[in-house]
PDB file of C-alpha atoms and ligand atoms in Angstrom:
ATOM      1  CA  MET A   1     208.456 150.304 118.605  1.00 73.00           C
ATOM      2  CA  LYS A   2     209.639 153.246 116.470  1.00 89.00           C
ATOM      3  CA  GLU A   3     206.781 155.287 115.012  1.00 95.00           C
ATOM      4  CA  THR A   4     206.591 155.508 111.224  1.00 98.00           C
ATOM      5  CA  ILE A   5     203.978 158.030 110.130  1.00 98.00           C
ATOM      6  CA  LEU A   6     202.088 158.330 106.832  1.00 98.00           C
ATOM      7  CA  VAL A   7     200.480 161.711 106.071  1.00 98.00           C
ATOM      8  CA  LEU A   8     197.817 161.423 103.341  1.00 98.00           C
ATOM      9  CA  GLY A   9     196.982 164.793 101.786  1.00 97.00           C
ATOM     10  CA  SER A  10     200.416 166.219 102.630  1.00 97.00           C
ATOM     11  CA  SER A  11     200.262 168.865  99.853  1.00 94.00           C
ATOM     12  CA  GLY A  12     197.291 170.644 101.427  1.00 93.00           C
ATOM     13  CA  GLN A  13     197.010 173.610 103.797  1.00 92.00           C
ATOM     14  CA  ILE A  14     197.305 171.498 106.982  1.00 95.00           C
ATOM     15  CA  GLY A  15     199.441 168.726 105.469  1.00 96.00           C
ATOM     16  CA  LEU A  16     202.450 170.834 104.522  1.00 94.00           C
ATOM     17  CA  GLU A  17     202.866 172.271 108.009  1.00 96.00           C
ATOM     18  CA  LEU A  18     201.957 169.040 109.793  1.00 98.00           C
ATOM     19  CA  VAL A  19     204.648 167.097 107.884  1.00 98.00           C
ATOM     20  CA  GLY A  20     207.256 169.681 108.892  1.00 97.00           C
ATOM     21  CA  ALA A  21     206.261 169.531 112.560  1.00 98.00           C
ATOM     22  CA  LEU A  22     206.165 165.715 112.608  1.00 98.00           C
ATOM     23  CA  ARG A  23     209.588 165.467 110.928  1.00 98.00           C
ATOM     24  CA  SER A  24     211.059 167.883 113.487  1.00 98.00           C
ATOM     25  CA  SER A  25     209.729 165.685 116.260  1.00 97.00           C
ATOM     26  CA  TYR A  26     210.128 162.134 114.888  1.00 98.00           C
ATOM     27  CA  GLY A  27     212.877 162.524 112.273  1.00 97.00           C
ATOM     28  CA  ASP A  28     212.828 163.113 108.525  1.00 97.00           C
ATOM     29  CA  ASN A  29     213.044 159.409 107.756  1.00 97.00           C
ATOM     30  CA  ARG A  30     210.061 158.535 109.992  1.00 98.00           C
ATOM     31  CA  VAL A  31     207.434 160.655 108.189  1.00 98.00           C
ATOM     32  CA  LEU A  32     206.232 159.708 104.694  1.00 98.00           C
ATOM     33  CA  ALA A  33     204.390 162.555 102.938  1.00 98.00           C
ATOM     34  CA  SER A  34     201.869 161.574 100.262  1.00 98.00           C
ATOM     35  CA  ASP A  35     199.239 163.115  98.028  1.00 97.00           C
ATOM     36  CA  ILE A  36     197.903 162.753  94.500  1.00 96.00           C
ATOM     37  CA  LYS A  37     200.193 165.616  93.430  1.00 95.00           C
ATOM     38  CA  LYS A  38     203.478 166.541  95.095  1.00 95.00           C
ATOM     39  CA  SER A  39     203.761 170.096  96.395  1.00 94.00           C
ATOM     40  CA  GLU A  40     206.808 172.001  95.156  1.00 92.00           C
ATOM     41  CA  LYS A  41     207.422 172.793  98.847  1.00 92.00           C
ATOM     42  CA  GLU A  42     207.800 169.072  99.660  1.00 95.00           C
ATOM     43  CA  THR A  43     211.514 168.200  99.736  1.00 94.00           C
ATOM     44  CA  GLY A  44     211.549 165.022 101.864  1.00 97.00           C
ATOM     45  CA  TRP A  45     210.424 161.379 101.830  1.00 98.00           C
ATOM     46  CA  TYR A  46     207.389 161.450  99.524  1.00 98.00           C
ATOM     47  CA  GLN A  47     205.221 159.093  97.489  1.00 98.00           C
ATOM     48  CA  ASN A  48     202.183 159.777  95.288  1.00 97.00           C
ATOM     49  CA  ILE A  49     199.203 157.941  96.813  1.00 97.00           C
ATOM     50  CA  ASP A  50     195.507 158.160  95.946  1.00 96.00           C
ATOM     51  CA  VAL A  51     193.549 157.573  99.175  1.00 96.00           C
ATOM     52  CA  LEU A  52     190.871 155.817  97.082  1.00 97.00           C
ATOM     53  CA  ASP A  53     193.414 153.228  95.834  1.00 97.00           C
ATOM     54  CA  THR A  54     193.159 150.609  98.593  1.00 96.00           C
ATOM     55  CA  HIS A  55     195.798 148.355  97.018  1.00 96.00           C
ATOM     56  CA  SER A  56     198.554 150.992  96.956  1.00 95.00           C
ATOM     57  CA  LEU A  57     197.543 152.168 100.441  1.00 97.00           C
ATOM     58  CA  ALA A  58     197.850 148.633 101.864  1.00 97.00           C
ATOM     59  CA  GLN A  59     201.110 148.015  99.991  1.00 97.00           C
ATOM     60  CA  THR A  60     202.680 151.253 101.305  1.00 98.00           C
ATOM     61  CA  ILE A  61     201.563 150.603 104.887  1.00 98.00           C
ATOM     62  CA  GLN A  62     202.988 147.082 104.740  1.00 97.00           C
ATOM     63  CA  GLN A  63     206.211 148.003 102.943  1.00 98.00           C
ATOM     64  CA  TYR A  64     207.182 150.765 105.369  1.00 98.00           C
ATOM     65  CA  GLN A  65     205.639 149.223 108.517  1.00 98.00           C
ATOM     66  CA  ILE A  66     203.538 152.373 109.045  1.00 98.00           C
ATOM     67  CA  THR A  67     202.293 152.774 112.633  1.00 98.00           C
ATOM     68  CA  GLN A  68     200.308 156.024 112.402  1.00 98.00           C
ATOM     69  CA  VAL A  69     198.212 157.616 109.625  1.00 98.00           C
ATOM     70  CA  TYR A  70     197.084 161.245 109.422  1.00 98.00           C
ATOM     71  CA  LEU A  71     194.265 161.302 106.845  1.00 98.00           C
ATOM     72  CA  LEU A  72     193.959 164.875 105.570  1.00 97.00           C
ATOM     73  CA  ALA A  73     192.907 164.184 101.970  1.00 94.00           C
ATOM     74  CA  ALA A  74     189.441 165.724 101.473  1.00 93.00           C
ATOM     75  CA  LEU A  75     187.401 168.290  99.574  1.00 92.00           C
ATOM     76  CA  LEU A  76     186.659 171.346 101.769  1.00 91.00           C
ATOM     77  CA  SER A  77     183.307 173.085 102.127  1.00 90.00           C
ATOM     78  CA  ALA A  78     183.149 175.418  99.133  1.00 90.00           C
ATOM     79  CA  THR A  79     184.678 172.916  96.687  1.00 93.00           C
ATOM     80  CA  ALA A  80     182.466 170.060  97.911  1.00 94.00           C
ATOM     81  CA  GLU A  81     179.368 172.209  97.258  1.00 94.00           C
ATOM     82  CA  GLN A  82     180.513 172.541  93.638  1.00 95.00           C
ATOM     83  CA  LYS A  83     181.249 168.788  93.354  1.00 96.00           C
ATOM     84  CA  PRO A  84     178.919 167.026  95.859  1.00 97.00           C
ATOM     85  CA  LYS A  85     179.357 163.408  94.691  1.00 97.00           C
ATOM     86  CA  LEU A  86     183.167 163.711  94.513  1.00 96.00           C
ATOM     87  CA  GLY A  87     183.184 165.404  97.905  1.00 96.00           C
ATOM     88  CA  TRP A  88     181.197 162.570  99.472  1.00 97.00           C
ATOM     89  CA  LYS A  89     183.251 159.862  97.687  1.00 97.00           C
ATOM     90  CA  LEU A  90     186.675 161.261  98.600  1.00 96.00           C
ATOM     91  CA  ASN A  91     185.782 162.256 102.158  1.00 96.00           C
ATOM     92  CA  MET A  92     183.980 159.008 103.042  1.00 97.00           C
ATOM     93  CA  GLU A  93     185.636 156.246 100.982  1.00 97.00           C
ATOM     94  CA  GLY A  94     189.040 157.614 101.937  1.00 97.00           C
ATOM     95  CA  LEU A  95     188.066 157.355 105.606  1.00 98.00           C
ATOM     96  CA  PHE A  96     186.678 153.818 105.253  1.00 98.00           C
ATOM     97  CA  ASN A  97     189.861 152.671 103.480  1.00 98.00           C
ATOM     98  CA  ILE A  98     192.004 153.914 106.351  1.00 98.00           C
ATOM     99  CA  LEU A  99     189.697 152.690 109.142  1.00 98.00           C
ATOM    100  CA  ASP A 100     189.672 149.180 107.638  1.00 98.00           C
ATOM    101  CA  LEU A 101     193.471 149.167 107.256  1.00 98.00           C
ATOM    102  CA  ALA A 102     193.809 150.489 110.823  1.00 98.00           C
ATOM    103  CA  LYS A 103     191.654 147.615 112.075  1.00 98.00           C
ATOM    104  CA  GLU A 104     193.810 145.101 110.155  1.00 98.00           C
ATOM    105  CA  LYS A 105     197.234 146.619 110.983  1.00 97.00           C
ATOM    106  CA  ASN A 106     196.534 148.151 114.423  1.00 98.00           C
ATOM    107  CA  LEU A 107     197.327 151.682 113.188  1.00 98.00           C
ATOM    108  CA  ARG A 108     196.709 154.852 115.194  1.00 98.00           C
ATOM    109  CA  VAL A 109     194.708 157.254 112.993  1.00 98.00           C
ATOM    110  CA  PHE A 110     194.090 161.010 112.974  1.00 98.00           C
ATOM    111  CA  TRP A 111     191.080 162.197 111.007  1.00 98.00           C
ATOM    112  CA  PRO A 112     190.003 165.872 110.849  1.00 98.00           C
ATOM    113  CA  SER A 113     186.400 166.826 111.423  1.00 98.00           C
ATOM    114  CA  SER A 114     185.259 170.448 111.365  1.00 97.00           C
ATOM    115  CA  ILE A 115     182.876 172.986 112.872  1.00 97.00           C
ATOM    116  CA  ALA A 116     181.063 172.393 109.582  1.00 96.00           C
ATOM    117  CA  ALA A 117     179.689 169.183 111.186  1.00 98.00           C
ATOM    118  CA  PHE A 118     177.329 171.513 113.087  1.00 98.00           C
ATOM    119  CA  GLY A 119     174.365 173.105 111.331  1.00 97.00           C
ATOM    120  CA  PRO A 120     171.871 176.001 111.507  1.00 97.00           C
ATOM    121  CA  THR A 121     169.906 174.354 114.363  1.00 98.00           C
ATOM    122  CA  THR A 122     173.024 174.000 116.528  1.00 98.00           C
ATOM    123  CA  PRO A 123     173.364 176.559 119.377  1.00 98.00           C
ATOM    124  CA  ARG A 124     175.816 179.053 117.824  1.00 97.00           C
ATOM    125  CA  GLU A 125     177.350 180.576 120.961  1.00 98.00           C
ATOM    126  CA  GLN A 126     179.835 178.434 122.895  1.00 98.00           C
ATOM    127  CA  THR A 127     178.647 175.396 120.902  1.00 98.00           C
ATOM    128  CA  PRO A 128     178.765 172.376 123.264  1.00 98.00           C
ATOM    129  CA  GLN A 129     180.753 169.185 122.642  1.00 98.00           C
ATOM    130  CA  VAL A 130     177.473 167.203 122.526  1.00 98.00           C
ATOM    131  CA  THR A 131     174.570 169.042 120.854  1.00 98.00           C
ATOM    132  CA  ILE A 132     172.194 169.174 117.887  1.00 98.00           C
ATOM    133  CA  MET A 133     174.064 168.443 114.647  1.00 98.00           C
ATOM    134  CA  GLU A 134     172.102 168.922 111.393  1.00 98.00           C
ATOM    135  CA  PRO A 135     174.736 170.093 108.866  1.00 97.00           C
ATOM    136  CA  THR A 136     173.395 171.422 105.574  1.00 95.00           C
ATOM    137  CA  SER A 137     176.589 171.285 103.490  1.00 94.00           C
ATOM    138  CA  VAL A 138     178.048 168.255 101.656  1.00 95.00           C
ATOM    139  CA  TYR A 139     181.284 168.780 103.557  1.00 95.00           C
ATOM    140  CA  GLY A 140     179.479 169.042 106.909  1.00 97.00           C
ATOM    141  CA  ILE A 141     177.358 165.948 106.219  1.00 98.00           C
ATOM    142  CA  SER A 142     180.519 163.974 105.368  1.00 97.00           C
ATOM    143  CA  LYS A 143     182.212 165.218 108.555  1.00 98.00           C
ATOM    144  CA  LEU A 144     179.250 164.268 110.778  1.00 98.00           C
ATOM    145  CA  ALA A 145     179.016 160.835 109.147  1.00 98.00           C
ATOM    146  CA  GLY A 146     182.771 160.400 109.492  1.00 98.00           C
ATOM    147  CA  GLU A 147     182.638 161.216 113.195  1.00 98.00           C
ATOM    148  CA  ARG A 148     180.013 158.536 113.745  1.00 98.00           C
ATOM    149  CA  TRP A 149     182.087 155.948 111.856  1.00 98.00           C
ATOM    150  CA  CYS A 150     185.241 156.823 113.804  1.00 98.00           C
ATOM    151  CA  GLU A 151     183.393 156.253 117.075  1.00 98.00           C
ATOM    152  CA  TYR A 152     181.904 153.003 115.699  1.00 98.00           C
ATOM    153  CA  TYR A 153     185.338 151.614 114.663  1.00 98.00           C
ATOM    154  CA  PHE A 154     186.714 152.473 118.113  1.00 98.00           C
ATOM    155  CA  HIS A 155     183.919 150.754 120.073  1.00 98.00           C
ATOM    156  CA  ARG A 156     183.381 147.801 117.690  1.00 98.00           C
ATOM    157  CA  TYR A 157     186.976 147.042 116.601  1.00 98.00           C
ATOM    158  CA  GLY A 158     189.168 148.934 119.095  1.00 98.00           C
ATOM    159  CA  VAL A 159     190.656 151.159 116.356  1.00 98.00           C
ATOM    160  CA  ASP A 160     192.590 154.019 118.006  1.00 98.00           C
ATOM    161  CA  VAL A 161     191.223 156.789 115.754  1.00 98.00           C
ATOM    162  CA  ARG A 162     191.332 160.344 117.099  1.00 98.00           C
ATOM    163  CA  SER A 163     189.698 163.467 115.693  1.00 98.00           C
ATOM    164  CA  ILE A 164     189.374 167.243 116.081  1.00 98.00           C
ATOM    165  CA  ARG A 165     186.619 169.574 114.829  1.00 98.00           C
ATOM    166  CA  TYR A 166     188.891 172.192 113.273  1.00 98.00           C
ATOM    167  CA  PRO A 167     187.700 175.814 113.141  1.00 98.00           C
ATOM    168  CA  GLY A 168     188.836 177.974 110.230  1.00 97.00           C
ATOM    169  CA  LEU A 169     192.616 177.606 109.985  1.00 96.00           C
ATOM    170  CA  ILE A 170     194.830 180.527 109.042  1.00 97.00           C
ATOM    171  CA  SER A 171     198.322 180.026 107.605  1.00 96.00           C
ATOM    172  CA  PHE A 172     200.822 181.533 105.189  1.00 94.00           C
ATOM    173  CA  LYS A 173     203.131 178.579 104.462  1.00 88.00           C
ATOM    174  CA  SER A 174     200.689 176.810 102.176  1.00 79.00           C
ATOM    175  CA  PRO A 175     197.946 177.968  99.806  1.00 72.00           C
ATOM    176  CA  PRO A 176     194.313 177.857 101.048  1.00 75.00           C
ATOM    177  CA  GLY A 177     192.312 174.885  99.760  1.00 75.00           C
ATOM    178  CA  GLY A 178     188.768 175.862  98.795  1.00 82.00           C
ATOM    179  CA  GLY A 179     187.417 176.595 102.249  1.00 88.00           C
ATOM    180  CA  THR A 180     184.781 179.125 103.252  1.00 93.00           C
ATOM    181  CA  THR A 181     187.025 180.435 106.026  1.00 94.00           C
ATOM    182  CA  ASP A 182     189.842 181.013 103.526  1.00 94.00           C
ATOM    183  CA  TYR A 183     188.799 184.665 103.150  1.00 96.00           C
ATOM    184  CA  ALA A 184     190.913 185.124 106.288  1.00 97.00           C
ATOM    185  CA  ILE A 185     193.986 184.045 104.317  1.00 96.00           C
ATOM    186  CA  HIS A 186     193.247 185.763 101.001  1.00 95.00           C
ATOM    187  CA  ILE A 187     192.744 189.080 102.861  1.00 97.00           C
ATOM    188  CA  PHE A 188     196.423 189.189 103.887  1.00 97.00           C
ATOM    189  CA  HIS A 189     197.672 188.607 100.347  1.00 95.00           C
ATOM    190  CA  GLN A 190     195.350 191.282  98.933  1.00 96.00           C
ATOM    191  CA  ALA A 191     196.117 193.754 101.735  1.00 97.00           C
ATOM    192  CA  LEU A 192     199.850 193.494 101.016  1.00 97.00           C
ATOM    193  CA  LEU A 193     199.526 193.412  97.212  1.00 96.00           C
ATOM    194  CA  ASN A 194     196.709 195.919  96.603  1.00 97.00           C
ATOM    195  CA  GLY A 195     195.869 197.554  99.937  1.00 98.00           C
ATOM    196  CA  ARG A 196     192.259 196.421  99.615  1.00 98.00           C
ATOM    197  CA  TYR A 197     190.115 193.267  99.768  1.00 98.00           C
ATOM    198  CA  ALA A 198     186.563 192.414  98.702  1.00 97.00           C
ATOM    199  CA  SER A 199     185.325 189.901 101.299  1.00 97.00           C
ATOM    200  CA  PHE A 200     183.026 187.105 100.124  1.00 97.00           C
ATOM    201  CA  LEU A 201     181.576 186.992 103.659  1.00 98.00           C
ATOM    202  CA  SER A 202     179.632 189.888 105.177  1.00 98.00           C
ATOM    203  CA  ARG A 203     181.114 192.322 107.702  1.00 98.00           C
ATOM    204  CA  ASP A 204     179.631 190.736 110.827  1.00 98.00           C
ATOM    205  CA  THR A 205     180.137 187.026 109.991  1.00 98.00           C
ATOM    206  CA  LEU A 206     181.546 185.780 113.286  1.00 98.00           C
ATOM    207  CA  LEU A 207     183.402 182.458 112.918  1.00 98.00           C
ATOM    208  CA  PRO A 208     185.686 180.347 115.120  1.00 98.00           C
ATOM    209  CA  MET A 209     189.250 180.531 113.805  1.00 98.00           C
ATOM    210  CA  MET A 210     192.766 179.403 114.756  1.00 98.00           C
ATOM    211  CA  TYR A 211     196.330 180.128 113.696  1.00 98.00           C
ATOM    212  CA  MET A 212     197.885 177.066 112.050  1.00 97.00           C
ATOM    213  CA  PRO A 213     200.818 176.612 114.517  1.00 98.00           C
ATOM    214  CA  ASP A 214     198.268 176.158 117.339  1.00 98.00           C
ATOM    215  CA  ALA A 215     196.262 173.688 115.248  1.00 98.00           C
ATOM    216  CA  ILE A 216     199.336 171.616 114.361  1.00 98.00           C
ATOM    217  CA  ARG A 217     200.595 171.527 117.959  1.00 98.00           C
ATOM    218  CA  GLY A 218     197.145 170.560 119.284  1.00 98.00           C
ATOM    219  CA  THR A 219     196.769 167.811 116.667  1.00 98.00           C
ATOM    220  CA  ILE A 220     200.087 166.194 117.598  1.00 98.00           C
ATOM    221  CA  GLU A 221     199.329 166.593 121.334  1.00 98.00           C
ATOM    222  CA  LEU A 222     196.046 164.725 120.799  1.00 98.00           C
ATOM    223  CA  MET A 223     197.818 161.917 118.929  1.00 98.00           C
ATOM    224  CA  GLU A 224     200.493 161.627 121.624  1.00 98.00           C
ATOM    225  CA  ALA A 225     198.078 161.704 124.579  1.00 98.00           C
ATOM    226  CA  PRO A 226     197.688 158.438 126.551  1.00 98.00           C
ATOM    227  CA  ALA A 227     194.694 156.507 125.117  1.00 97.00           C
ATOM    228  CA  ASP A 228     192.952 156.437 128.498  1.00 97.00           C
ATOM    229  CA  LYS A 229     192.729 160.263 128.469  1.00 98.00           C
ATOM    230  CA  ILE A 230     190.738 160.247 125.207  1.00 98.00           C
ATOM    231  CA  LYS A 231     187.079 160.024 126.224  1.00 98.00           C
ATOM    232  CA  VAL A 232     185.650 161.478 122.985  1.00 98.00           C
ATOM    233  CA  ARG A 233     185.971 159.111 120.029  1.00 98.00           C
ATOM    234  CA  SER A 234     183.728 161.021 117.624  1.00 98.00           C
ATOM    235  CA  SER A 235     185.607 164.337 117.410  1.00 98.00           C
ATOM    236  CA  TYR A 236     186.781 167.003 119.876  1.00 98.00           C
ATOM    237  CA  ASN A 237     185.592 170.610 119.847  1.00 98.00           C
ATOM    238  CA  PHE A 238     188.736 172.689 119.430  1.00 98.00           C
ATOM    239  CA  ALA A 239     188.991 176.496 119.597  1.00 98.00           C
ATOM    240  CA  ALA A 240     191.207 179.562 119.957  1.00 98.00           C
ATOM    241  CA  PHE A 241     189.281 182.767 119.057  1.00 98.00           C
ATOM    242  CA  SER A 242     186.415 184.018 116.887  1.00 98.00           C
ATOM    243  CA  PHE A 243     186.428 187.052 114.607  1.00 98.00           C
ATOM    244  CA  THR A 244     184.465 188.781 111.844  1.00 98.00           C
ATOM    245  CA  PRO A 245     185.925 190.125 108.588  1.00 98.00           C
ATOM    246  CA  GLN A 246     185.590 193.629 110.085  1.00 98.00           C
ATOM    247  CA  MET A 247     187.485 192.632 113.251  1.00 98.00           C
ATOM    248  CA  LEU A 248     190.260 191.108 111.142  1.00 98.00           C
ATOM    249  CA  ALA A 249     190.417 194.191 108.920  1.00 98.00           C
ATOM    250  CA  ASP A 250     190.718 196.401 112.022  1.00 98.00           C
ATOM    251  CA  GLU A 251     193.722 194.313 113.150  1.00 98.00           C
ATOM    252  CA  ILE A 252     195.340 194.500 109.684  1.00 98.00           C
ATOM    253  CA  ILE A 253     194.880 198.300 109.605  1.00 98.00           C
ATOM    254  CA  LYS A 254     197.150 198.495 112.686  1.00 98.00           C
ATOM    255  CA  HIS A 255     199.932 197.269 110.324  1.00 98.00           C
ATOM    256  CA  ILE A 256     198.707 198.650 106.959  1.00 98.00           C
ATOM    257  CA  PRO A 257     196.930 201.956 107.828  1.00 98.00           C
ATOM    258  CA  ASN A 258     195.476 202.548 104.350  1.00 97.00           C
ATOM    259  CA  PHE A 259     193.983 199.066 103.992  1.00 98.00           C
ATOM    260  CA  LYS A 260     190.349 199.083 102.828  1.00 98.00           C
ATOM    261  CA  ILE A 261     187.849 196.200 103.010  1.00 98.00           C
ATOM    262  CA  THR A 262     184.610 195.954 101.051  1.00 98.00           C
ATOM    263  CA  TYR A 263     181.906 193.269 101.257  1.00 98.00           C
ATOM    264  CA  ASN A 264     180.472 191.205  98.423  1.00 97.00           C
ATOM    265  CA  PRO A 265     178.924 188.060  99.971  1.00 97.00           C
ATOM    266  CA  ASP A 266     178.576 185.033  97.670  1.00 96.00           C
ATOM    267  CA  PHE A 267     177.315 181.422  98.006  1.00 94.00           C
ATOM    268  CA  ARG A 268     179.763 180.833 100.830  1.00 94.00           C
ATOM    269  CA  GLN A 269     177.802 183.216 103.097  1.00 97.00           C
ATOM    270  CA  ALA A 270     175.081 180.574 103.525  1.00 95.00           C
ATOM    271  CA  LEU A 271     177.717 178.006 104.551  1.00 93.00           C
ATOM    272  CA  ALA A 272     179.223 180.371 107.130  1.00 96.00           C
ATOM    273  CA  ASP A 273     175.759 181.309 108.464  1.00 97.00           C
ATOM    274  CA  SER A 274     175.081 177.621 109.199  1.00 95.00           C
ATOM    275  CA  TRP A 275     178.138 177.257 111.421  1.00 96.00           C
ATOM    276  CA  PRO A 276     178.808 178.142 115.091  1.00 98.00           C
ATOM    277  CA  GLN A 277     180.106 181.570 116.111  1.00 98.00           C
ATOM    278  CA  SER A 278     182.102 180.282 119.092  1.00 98.00           C
ATOM    279  CA  ILE A 279     183.019 176.847 120.455  1.00 98.00           C
ATOM    280  CA  ASP A 280     183.141 175.319 123.961  1.00 98.00           C
ATOM    281  CA  ASP A 281     186.302 173.175 123.836  1.00 98.00           C
ATOM    282  CA  SER A 282     186.436 172.429 127.584  1.00 98.00           C
ATOM    283  CA  ALA A 283     186.463 168.643 126.965  1.00 98.00           C
ATOM    284  CA  ALA A 284     189.757 168.873 125.018  1.00 98.00           C
ATOM    285  CA  ARG A 285     191.223 171.209 127.642  1.00 98.00           C
ATOM    286  CA  LEU A 286     190.250 168.986 130.580  1.00 98.00           C
ATOM    287  CA  GLN A 287     190.941 165.548 129.046  1.00 98.00           C
ATOM    288  CA  TRP A 288     194.236 166.055 127.154  1.00 98.00           C
ATOM    289  CA  GLY A 289     195.385 169.541 128.169  1.00 98.00           C
ATOM    290  CA  TRP A 290     194.563 171.559 125.032  1.00 98.00           C
ATOM    291  CA  GLU A 291     195.486 175.264 125.314  1.00 98.00           C
ATOM    292  CA  PRO A 292     195.829 177.756 122.408  1.00 98.00           C
ATOM    293  CA  HIS A 293     198.861 180.085 122.488  1.00 98.00           C
ATOM    294  CA  TYR A 294     198.039 182.677 119.790  1.00 98.00           C
ATOM    295  CA  SER A 295     195.629 185.622 119.976  1.00 97.00           C
ATOM    296  CA  LEU A 296     194.094 187.398 116.950  1.00 98.00           C
ATOM    297  CA  ALA A 297     196.695 190.179 117.323  1.00 98.00           C
ATOM    298  CA  ASP A 298     199.588 187.669 117.497  1.00 98.00           C
ATOM    299  CA  MET A 299     198.294 185.822 114.433  1.00 98.00           C
ATOM    300  CA  THR A 300     197.798 189.025 112.433  1.00 98.00           C
ATOM    301  CA  SER A 301     201.320 190.210 113.137  1.00 98.00           C
ATOM    302  CA  GLU A 302     202.843 186.853 112.127  1.00 98.00           C
ATOM    303  CA  MET A 303     200.632 186.560 109.027  1.00 98.00           C
ATOM    304  CA  ILE A 304     201.657 190.037 107.800  1.00 98.00           C
ATOM    305  CA  GLN A 305     205.343 189.090 108.181  1.00 97.00           C
ATOM    306  CA  GLY A 306     204.904 185.586 106.741  1.00 97.00           C
ATOM    307  CA  VAL A 307     202.826 186.570 103.699  1.00 96.00           C
ATOM    308  CA  SER A 308     205.255 189.433 102.977  1.00 96.00           C
ATOM    309  CA  GLN A 309     208.131 186.925 102.918  1.00 95.00           C
ATOM    310  CA  GLU A 310     206.170 184.517 100.697  1.00 92.00           C
ATOM    311  CA  LEU A 311     205.340 187.330  98.254  1.00 92.00           C
ATOM    312  CA  LYS A 312     209.004 188.396  98.126  1.00 92.00           C
ATOM    313  CA  LYS A 313     210.009 184.751  97.414  1.00 87.00           C
ATOM    314  CA  SER A 314     207.436 184.404  94.608  1.00 83.00           C
ATOM    315  CA  THR A 315     208.449 187.687  92.952  1.00 78.00           C
ATOM    316  CA  SER A 316     212.167 186.783  93.203  1.00 77.00           C
ATOM    317  CA  HIS A 317     211.396 183.456  91.400  1.00 68.00           C
ATOM    318  CA  THR A 318     209.576 185.167  88.507  1.00 64.00           C
TER     319      THR A 318
HETATM  320  C1  LIG B   1     186.399 175.197 105.246  1.00 96.69           C
HETATM  321  N1  LIG B   1     188.498 175.611 106.366  1.00 96.69           N
HETATM  322  O1  LIG B   1     186.227 176.425 105.233  1.00 96.69           O
HETATM  323  C2  LIG B   1     187.401 174.648 106.238  1.00 96.69           C
HETATM  324  C3  LIG B   1     186.780 174.443 107.602  1.00 96.69           C
HETATM  325  C4  LIG B   1     185.335 175.558 109.239  1.00 96.69           C
HETATM  326  C5  LIG B   1     185.457 175.142 107.829  1.00 96.69           C
HETATM  327  O2  LIG B   1     186.636 173.089 107.847  1.00 96.69           O
HETATM  328  O3  LIG B   1     185.828 174.413 104.523  1.00 96.69           O
END
């Protein structure tokens, strides 16, 4: 049966690039992008959908005979701390709506978890796939709860829901979306525009990160893996490299020699300090063949080029 894919939250940092990759692979007319507000970068098959509107969700899935759903609509860590009740409502009710529709319509579902599902009592070095998980952020609590519900819907109802604990994701094709790790995106824009950046995380804050093309490829590889390879139905650890703001600045200086970084930690420092510093993703590598392709140096070089192009485009439009 031909796959028809619905991406919910397509205007976000992951969504924009994921839609492009899925359309390249499955065809433009097989991937429906949707969000509550259309991105000006979205030029294909699109429909406004609120993930909390179960009626329009069910109607869309029925009308277009959707076979797969990527549920990316959520509030990220920093934003969810500012709006806890909305963060919980969107992140959890959105997931329940899709899990129930998946049970009814036999949909395959992708749902993103995060390293934020770990907490300050989790071993921070080479964090294991199965370990202590006591998240202290609204976002992390919603991700841990979501993981448990995904595993429940698989075992109880046979729903083929698959999930990845994303590290910080770095990209230039779409704007960052209120994440704590987004300093690692803002820094490139500021380095190219002003030659300096005031980091809201301290110099030595070591966090697991990944370049978006690796994250998108790994996500689709997980969704296309044979079901019998998928032994983890909560959410897979998933990693590429870890770096600190200082390490990233040192890489940027290789391209922009006069770049200067300063440090002015804010409320997001406490979020970052509660998360792992590095991740053991051996389960994903052994079970469905995950392998990152980009190093920190590769990512930095591509980000400098990509952000430069984006800045040129935005100045030529003004
Ligand atoms: C955030 N980018 O900063 C997300 C991520 C590791 C955290 O899930 O909220």
